[in-house]
Amino acid sequence: MKVSFIGLGVMGYPMAGHLVKAGHQVTVYNRTLAKAEKWRTEFNGNFANTPKEAVQDSEIVFVCVGNDDDLRQVMYGETGILAGVKSNTLIVDHTTTSADVAREIYAKAKQQNVSFIDAPVSGGQAGAENGVLTVMVGGDLADYEKAEPIMSAFAKFSKRLGEVGAGQLTKMVNQICIAGVVQGLAEGLHFARSAGLDGPEVIETISKGAAGSWQMENRNQTMWQGEYEHGFAIDWMRKDLGIALDEARRNGSHLSLTALVDQFYSEVQALGGNRWDTSGLLARLEKNRK
Ligand code: NAP
């Protein structure tokens, strides 16, 4: 199938590569040209100079940029995706955004007989590189069914959770759940060190019981060593928690812990941790340790 991929960041670069490996004819666009050139050399695909040019012949267009404003920039305007797509094209957005922007683009696309689904992902850089992401989808059922077999090139699981916006709302739940778990793990390790215990031995023991989690399994060792230069950046997490807190104000849910952890992340940013992994919450607790 002829497909396009807009945004070759940490996530998009390998995802677009998996589409080539699955046998699709892929044309990419990336704002920074050097990345598009590197991608073309590595995967033997095509690149275009604008989003409009990249999508002109495609049946499905995948997008993975940063936030709401970035998404609007690649969608709208004279060189944007909506200026280039044929009618009946399906746009699949893997960016983590607000549910509002997903609904806005769905409505604008519909006016020109183009389909849109929101499809944020989880699984991180490793999930993208290994082609084992989880995709949370909102949109029309027929559009999801069209996208699902193509997305399986880079995803191990995808599910449609409702109308447009439902994918982004599900991703918000994902981030809300992670925030509290990481803070709990950070406090546990902080307490273990203060108590003079051997952190790795403690984790080896308690991870087998009810305290175990993905964060504990995958992050405890680097946290104990104070290594945070990897993983999902705190800047991105704060963007995601901000979106979730805005949505909560509208739907009346009470996210006291999420709001608190968001504040803790702002303190880690002040320590220089903008690009650190989200497990950097421990650095805030340990900063005054002699
Ligand atoms: P990234 O490495 O910073 O890449 C962002 C991509 O978007 C780059 O290709 C960038 O182009 C492009 N871009 C940003 N603003 C743009 C604009 N205004 N116009 C055109 N292109 C623009 O980010 P990422 O880690 O791949 O994350 C992408 C999305 O996935 C985010 O919404 C993030 O929250 C979400 N996500 C990330 C992870 C993760 O572990 N990294 C996990 C799950 C979800 P340039 O190359 O020119 O900068």
CSV table of C-alpha atoms and ligand atoms in Angstrom, one decimal:
chain,number,residue,atom,x,y,z
A,1,MET,CA,0.0,0.0,0.0
A,2,LYS,CA,1.1,3.6,-0.6
A,3,VAL,CA,1.5,5.3,2.8
A,4,SER,CA,3.1,8.4,4.2
A,5,PHE,CA,4.7,9.1,7.6
A,6,ILE,CA,5.0,12.7,8.9
A,7,GLY,CA,7.5,13.2,11.8
A,8,LEU,CA,10.6,11.1,12.1
A,9,GLY,CA,11.4,11.6,15.8
A,10,VAL,CA,12.4,9.0,18.4
A,11,MET,CA,9.1,7.2,17.7
A,12,GLY,CA,8.3,8.0,14.1
A,13,TYR,CA,11.7,7.1,12.6
A,14,PRO,CA,11.6,3.4,13.6
A,15,MET,CA,7.8,3.2,13.1
A,16,ALA,CA,8.1,4.4,9.5
A,17,GLY,CA,10.9,1.9,9.0
A,18,HIS,CA,8.7,-1.0,10.1
A,19,LEU,CA,6.2,0.0,7.5
A,20,VAL,CA,8.9,-0.3,4.8
A,21,LYS,CA,9.9,-3.7,6.2
A,22,ALA,CA,6.2,-4.8,6.0
A,23,GLY,CA,6.3,-4.2,2.3
A,24,HIS,CA,4.6,-0.8,2.0
A,25,GLN,CA,5.7,2.0,-0.3
A,26,VAL,CA,6.5,4.8,2.2
A,27,THR,CA,7.0,8.5,1.6
A,28,VAL,CA,8.2,10.5,4.7
A,29,TYR,CA,8.4,14.1,5.7
A,30,ASN,CA,10.5,15.5,8.5
A,31,ARG,CA,10.9,19.2,9.3
A,32,THR,CA,14.7,18.8,9.8
A,33,LEU,CA,15.8,17.5,6.4
A,34,ALA,CA,18.9,15.7,7.7
A,35,LYS,CA,16.7,13.1,9.5
A,36,ALA,CA,14.6,12.5,6.4
A,37,GLU,CA,17.8,11.9,4.3
A,38,LYS,CA,19.2,9.6,7.0
A,39,TRP,CA,16.0,7.6,7.0
A,40,ARG,CA,15.9,7.3,3.2
A,41,THR,CA,19.4,5.9,3.2
A,42,GLU,CA,18.6,3.4,6.0
A,43,PHE,CA,15.3,2.2,4.7
A,44,ASN,CA,15.4,2.9,1.0
A,45,GLY,CA,12.1,4.8,1.0
A,46,ASN,CA,11.2,8.3,-0.4
A,47,PHE,CA,11.1,11.7,1.3
A,48,ALA,CA,9.2,14.9,0.4
A,49,ASN,CA,9.9,18.5,1.2
A,50,THR,CA,6.5,19.4,2.6
A,51,PRO,CA,3.7,17.4,4.3
A,52,LYS,CA,1.5,18.3,1.3
A,53,GLU,CA,3.9,16.8,-1.1
A,54,ALA,CA,4.4,13.7,1.1
A,55,VAL,CA,0.8,12.7,1.2
A,56,GLN,CA,-0.4,13.3,-2.4
A,57,ASP,CA,-0.5,9.7,-3.6
A,58,SER,CA,-1.2,7.9,-0.3
A,59,GLU,CA,-4.1,5.9,0.9
A,60,ILE,CA,-3.1,6.2,4.6
A,61,VAL,CA,-1.1,9.0,6.2
A,62,PHE,CA,0.6,8.4,9.6
A,63,VAL,CA,1.6,11.4,11.8
A,64,CYS,CA,3.8,11.4,14.9
A,65,VAL,CA,4.8,15.0,15.9
A,66,GLY,CA,5.1,16.6,19.4
A,67,ASN,CA,2.0,18.4,20.7
A,68,ASP,CA,-1.3,20.0,19.7
A,69,ASP,CA,0.3,23.0,18.0
A,70,ASP,CA,2.8,20.9,16.1
A,71,LEU,CA,-0.1,18.7,14.9
A,72,ARG,CA,-2.0,21.8,13.7
A,73,GLN,CA,1.1,23.0,11.9
A,74,VAL,CA,1.6,19.9,9.8
A,75,MET,CA,-2.2,19.5,9.2
A,76,TYR,CA,-3.2,23.0,8.1
A,77,GLY,CA,-2.0,25.7,5.8
A,78,GLU,CA,-0.8,25.8,2.2
A,79,THR,CA,1.8,23.1,2.6
A,80,GLY,CA,-0.1,21.0,5.2
A,81,ILE,CA,-1.5,17.5,5.0
A,82,LEU,CA,-5.1,18.6,4.4
A,83,ALA,CA,-4.0,20.6,1.4
A,84,GLY,CA,-2.4,17.5,-0.2
A,85,VAL,CA,-4.6,14.5,0.6
A,86,LYS,CA,-7.0,12.9,-1.9
A,87,SER,CA,-10.6,12.3,-0.8
A,88,ASN,CA,-11.1,8.9,1.0
A,89,THR,CA,-7.6,9.1,2.5
A,90,LEU,CA,-7.3,8.0,6.1
A,91,ILE,CA,-5.1,10.0,8.5
A,92,VAL,CA,-3.8,8.1,11.6
A,93,ASP,CA,-2.4,10.4,14.3
A,94,HIS,CA,0.1,8.8,16.7
A,95,THR,CA,1.0,12.1,18.5
A,96,THR,CA,-0.1,12.4,22.1
A,97,THR,CA,-2.4,15.4,22.1
A,98,SER,CA,-5.6,16.7,23.7
A,99,ALA,CA,-8.9,15.0,22.7
A,100,ASP,CA,-10.1,18.5,21.6
A,101,VAL,CA,-7.6,18.8,18.8
A,102,ALA,CA,-8.4,15.3,17.6
A,103,ARG,CA,-12.1,16.2,17.3
A,104,GLU,CA,-11.3,19.5,15.6
A,105,ILE,CA,-9.2,17.8,12.9
A,106,TYR,CA,-11.7,15.0,12.5
A,107,ALA,CA,-14.4,17.6,11.7
A,108,LYS,CA,-12.2,19.6,9.3
A,109,ALA,CA,-11.1,16.4,7.5
A,110,LYS,CA,-14.6,15.2,7.1
A,111,GLN,CA,-15.5,18.4,5.2
A,112,GLN,CA,-13.2,17.2,2.4
A,113,ASN,CA,-14.2,13.6,2.7
A,114,VAL,CA,-11.0,12.5,4.5
A,115,SER,CA,-11.0,10.3,7.6
A,116,PHE,CA,-9.1,10.8,10.8
A,117,ILE,CA,-8.5,8.6,13.8
A,118,ASP,CA,-6.5,9.5,17.0
A,119,ALA,CA,-4.1,6.7,17.8
A,120,PRO,CA,-1.6,7.6,20.5
A,121,VAL,CA,0.9,4.9,21.5
A,122,SER,CA,2.6,3.5,24.6
A,123,GLY,CA,5.7,1.4,24.8
A,124,GLY,CA,8.4,4.0,24.4
A,125,GLN,CA,11.4,4.1,22.2
A,126,ALA,CA,12.2,0.4,22.7
A,127,GLY,CA,8.6,-0.4,21.8
A,128,ALA,CA,8.8,1.6,18.6
A,129,GLU,CA,12.2,0.1,17.6
A,130,ASN,CA,11.1,-3.4,18.3
A,131,GLY,CA,7.7,-2.9,16.6
A,132,VAL,CA,5.7,-3.8,19.8
A,133,LEU,CA,3.8,-0.7,20.6
A,134,THR,CA,0.3,-0.5,22.1
A,135,VAL,CA,-2.1,1.8,20.1
A,136,MET,CA,-5.2,3.4,21.7
A,137,VAL,CA,-7.7,4.4,19.0
A,138,GLY,CA,-10.6,6.8,18.8
A,139,GLY,CA,-12.7,7.2,15.6
A,140,ASP,CA,-15.0,5.5,13.2
A,141,LEU,CA,-15.0,1.7,13.3
A,142,ALA,CA,-14.5,1.2,9.6
A,143,ASP,CA,-11.4,3.5,9.7
A,144,TYR,CA,-9.9,1.6,12.6
A,145,GLU,CA,-10.5,-1.7,10.8
A,146,LYS,CA,-8.7,-0.2,7.7
A,147,ALA,CA,-5.7,1.0,9.8
A,148,GLU,CA,-5.3,-2.0,12.1
A,149,PRO,CA,-3.5,-4.4,9.8
A,150,ILE,CA,-1.1,-1.7,8.6
A,151,MET,CA,-0.4,-0.6,12.2
A,152,SER,CA,0.5,-4.1,13.1
A,153,ALA,CA,3.8,-3.5,11.4
A,154,PHE,CA,4.9,-1.6,14.5
A,155,ALA,CA,2.3,-2.6,17.2
A,156,LYS,CA,1.6,-5.7,19.2
A,157,PHE,CA,-1.8,-4.6,20.3
A,158,SER,CA,-4.3,-2.0,19.2
A,159,LYS,CA,-7.9,-1.3,20.3
A,160,ARG,CA,-10.6,1.1,19.4
A,161,LEU,CA,-12.0,2.6,22.6
A,162,GLY,CA,-14.8,4.8,21.2
A,163,GLU,CA,-15.4,7.9,18.9
A,164,VAL,CA,-12.7,10.3,17.9
A,165,GLY,CA,-10.8,11.5,21.0
A,166,ALA,CA,-11.3,8.3,22.9
A,167,GLY,CA,-7.7,7.2,22.1
A,168,GLN,CA,-6.3,10.4,23.6
A,169,LEU,CA,-8.5,10.1,26.7
A,170,THR,CA,-7.2,6.5,27.1
A,171,LYS,CA,-3.6,7.7,26.8
A,172,MET,CA,-4.4,10.3,29.6
A,173,VAL,CA,-5.5,7.4,31.8
A,174,ASN,CA,-2.2,5.6,31.0
A,175,GLN,CA,-0.2,8.7,32.0
A,176,ILE,CA,-2.2,9.2,35.2
A,177,CYS,CA,-1.6,5.6,36.3
A,178,ILE,CA,2.2,5.9,35.5
A,179,ALA,CA,2.6,9.1,37.5
A,180,GLY,CA,1.6,7.7,40.8
A,181,VAL,CA,3.4,4.4,40.4
A,182,VAL,CA,6.7,6.1,39.6
A,183,GLN,CA,6.4,8.4,42.6
A,184,GLY,CA,5.7,5.4,44.8
A,185,LEU,CA,8.7,3.6,43.5
A,186,ALA,CA,10.9,6.7,44.0
A,187,GLU,CA,9.8,7.0,47.6
A,188,GLY,CA,10.3,3.3,48.2
A,189,LEU,CA,13.9,3.4,46.9
A,190,HIS,CA,14.6,6.7,48.8
A,191,PHE,CA,13.3,5.1,52.0
A,192,ALA,CA,15.4,1.9,51.4
A,193,ARG,CA,18.6,4.0,51.1
A,194,SER,CA,17.7,6.1,54.2
A,195,ALA,CA,17.2,2.8,56.1
A,196,GLY,CA,20.6,1.5,55.0
A,197,LEU,CA,19.1,-1.4,52.9
A,198,ASP,CA,20.6,-2.8,49.7
A,199,GLY,CA,18.1,-1.4,47.1
A,200,PRO,CA,18.6,-4.2,44.4
A,201,GLU,CA,18.1,-6.9,47.0
A,202,VAL,CA,15.0,-5.2,48.3
A,203,ILE,CA,13.6,-4.9,44.8
A,204,GLU,CA,14.5,-8.5,43.9
A,205,THR,CA,12.4,-9.6,46.9
A,206,ILE,CA,9.4,-7.3,46.8
A,207,SER,CA,9.0,-7.3,43.0
A,208,LYS,CA,7.7,-10.9,43.2
A,209,GLY,CA,4.7,-9.8,45.3
A,210,ALA,CA,1.9,-7.2,45.0
A,211,ALA,CA,4.4,-4.2,44.8
A,212,GLY,CA,5.7,-5.3,41.4
A,213,SER,CA,5.2,-3.1,38.3
A,214,TRP,CA,6.6,-2.4,34.9
A,215,GLN,CA,8.4,0.6,36.4
A,216,MET,CA,9.9,-1.4,39.2
A,217,GLU,CA,11.1,-4.1,36.8
A,218,ASN,CA,12.5,-1.8,34.2
A,219,ARG,CA,13.7,1.2,36.1
A,220,ASN,CA,14.8,0.2,39.6
A,221,GLN,CA,18.4,-0.4,38.8
A,222,THR,CA,19.0,2.9,36.9
A,223,MET,CA,17.2,4.8,39.6
A,224,TRP,CA,19.3,3.2,42.3
A,225,GLN,CA,22.4,4.3,40.3
A,226,GLY,CA,21.0,7.8,39.7
A,227,GLU,CA,21.0,7.3,35.9
A,228,TYR,CA,18.3,9.2,34.0
A,229,GLU,CA,19.7,9.9,30.6
A,230,HIS,CA,17.3,7.5,28.7
A,231,GLY,CA,13.6,6.8,28.2
A,232,PHE,CA,10.5,9.0,28.2
A,233,ALA,CA,11.4,12.6,28.7
A,234,ILE,CA,10.0,14.6,31.6
A,235,ASP,CA,9.2,17.5,29.2
A,236,TRP,CA,6.9,15.1,27.3
A,237,MET,CA,5.4,13.7,30.6
A,238,ARG,CA,4.6,17.2,31.8
A,239,LYS,CA,2.9,18.0,28.4
A,240,ASP,CA,0.8,14.8,28.9
A,241,LEU,CA,-0.1,15.4,32.5
A,242,GLY,CA,-1.1,19.0,31.6
A,243,ILE,CA,-3.5,17.7,29.0
A,244,ALA,CA,-4.9,15.2,31.5
A,245,LEU,CA,-5.3,17.9,34.2
A,246,ASP,CA,-7.1,20.2,31.7
A,247,GLU,CA,-9.5,17.4,30.7
A,248,ALA,CA,-10.1,16.6,34.4
A,249,ARG,CA,-11.1,20.2,35.1
A,250,ARG,CA,-13.7,19.8,32.4
A,251,ASN,CA,-15.0,16.3,33.2
A,252,GLY,CA,-15.0,16.9,37.0
A,253,SER,CA,-12.6,14.1,38.0
A,254,HIS,CA,-10.3,14.6,41.0
A,255,LEU,CA,-6.6,14.1,40.1
A,256,SER,CA,-4.9,15.2,43.4
A,257,LEU,CA,-2.0,12.8,43.1
A,258,THR,CA,-1.5,13.5,39.4
A,259,ALA,CA,-1.4,17.3,40.1
A,260,LEU,CA,1.1,16.8,42.9
A,261,VAL,CA,3.4,14.6,40.8
A,262,ASP,CA,3.2,17.1,38.0
A,263,GLN,CA,4.6,19.7,40.5
A,264,PHE,CA,7.3,17.3,41.5
A,265,TYR,CA,8.3,16.9,37.8
A,266,SER,CA,8.6,20.7,37.6
A,267,GLU,CA,11.1,20.6,40.4
A,268,VAL,CA,13.1,17.9,38.6
A,269,GLN,CA,13.1,20.2,35.5
A,270,ALA,CA,14.5,22.9,37.7
A,271,LEU,CA,17.4,20.5,38.5
A,272,GLY,CA,18.1,20.3,34.8
A,273,GLY,CA,16.1,17.1,34.2
A,274,ASN,CA,13.9,18.2,31.2
A,275,ARG,CA,15.2,15.4,29.0
A,276,TRP,CA,15.6,12.8,31.8
A,277,ASP,CA,13.5,9.7,32.0
A,278,THR,CA,10.3,10.0,34.1
A,279,SER,CA,12.0,7.9,36.8
A,280,GLY,CA,14.0,11.1,37.6
A,281,LEU,CA,11.5,11.8,40.4
A,282,LEU,CA,14.0,10.0,42.7
A,283,ALA,CA,16.6,12.7,42.0
A,284,ARG,CA,14.3,15.3,43.6
A,285,LEU,CA,14.2,13.2,46.8
A,286,GLU,CA,17.9,12.5,46.9
A,287,LYS,CA,19.2,16.0,46.0
A,288,ASN,CA,20.1,16.9,49.6
A,289,ARG,CA,21.7,13.5,50.5
A,290,LYS,CA,25.3,13.8,51.5
B,1,NAP,P1,10.7,13.7,19.1
B,1,NAP,O1,11.8,12.8,19.1
B,1,NAP,O2,10.9,15.1,19.8
B,1,NAP,O3,10.2,14.0,17.6
B,1,NAP,C1,9.2,14.9,17.3
B,1,NAP,C2,9.0,14.9,15.8
B,1,NAP,O4,8.0,15.8,15.5
B,1,NAP,C3,10.2,15.3,15.0
B,1,NAP,O5,10.2,14.6,13.8
B,1,NAP,C4,10.0,16.8,14.8
B,1,NAP,O6,10.7,17.3,13.7
B,1,NAP,C5,8.5,16.8,14.5
B,1,NAP,N1,7.9,18.1,14.8
B,1,NAP,C6,7.7,18.6,16.0
B,1,NAP,N2,7.1,19.8,15.8
B,1,NAP,C7,6.9,20.0,14.5
B,1,NAP,C8,6.3,21.0,13.7
B,1,NAP,N3,5.8,22.1,14.3
B,1,NAP,N4,6.3,20.9,12.4
B,1,NAP,C9,6.8,19.8,11.8
B,1,NAP,N5,7.4,18.8,12.5
B,1,NAP,C10,7.4,18.9,13.8
B,1,NAP,O7,9.4,13.1,19.9
B,1,NAP,P2,9.0,11.6,20.0
B,1,NAP,O8,9.7,11.1,21.3
B,1,NAP,O9,9.1,10.9,18.8
B,1,NAP,O10,7.4,11.7,20.4
B,1,NAP,C11,6.5,12.0,19.4
B,1,NAP,C12,5.1,11.9,20.1
B,1,NAP,O11,4.9,10.6,20.6
B,1,NAP,C13,4.9,12.9,21.2
B,1,NAP,O12,3.5,13.3,21.2
B,1,NAP,C14,5.1,12.1,22.5
B,1,NAP,O13,4.4,12.5,23.6
B,1,NAP,C15,4.6,10.7,22.0
B,1,NAP,N6,5.2,9.5,22.7
B,1,NAP,C16,6.6,9.5,22.9
B,1,NAP,C17,7.1,8.4,23.5
B,1,NAP,C18,8.6,8.2,23.8
B,1,NAP,O14,9.0,7.4,24.5
B,1,NAP,N7,9.4,9.1,23.1
B,1,NAP,C19,6.3,7.3,24.0
B,1,NAP,C20,4.9,7.4,23.7
B,1,NAP,C21,4.4,8.5,23.1
B,1,NAP,P3,12.3,17.7,13.8
B,1,NAP,O15,13.1,16.5,13.6
B,1,NAP,O16,12.4,18.8,12.8
B,1,NAP,O17,12.4,18.3,15.2
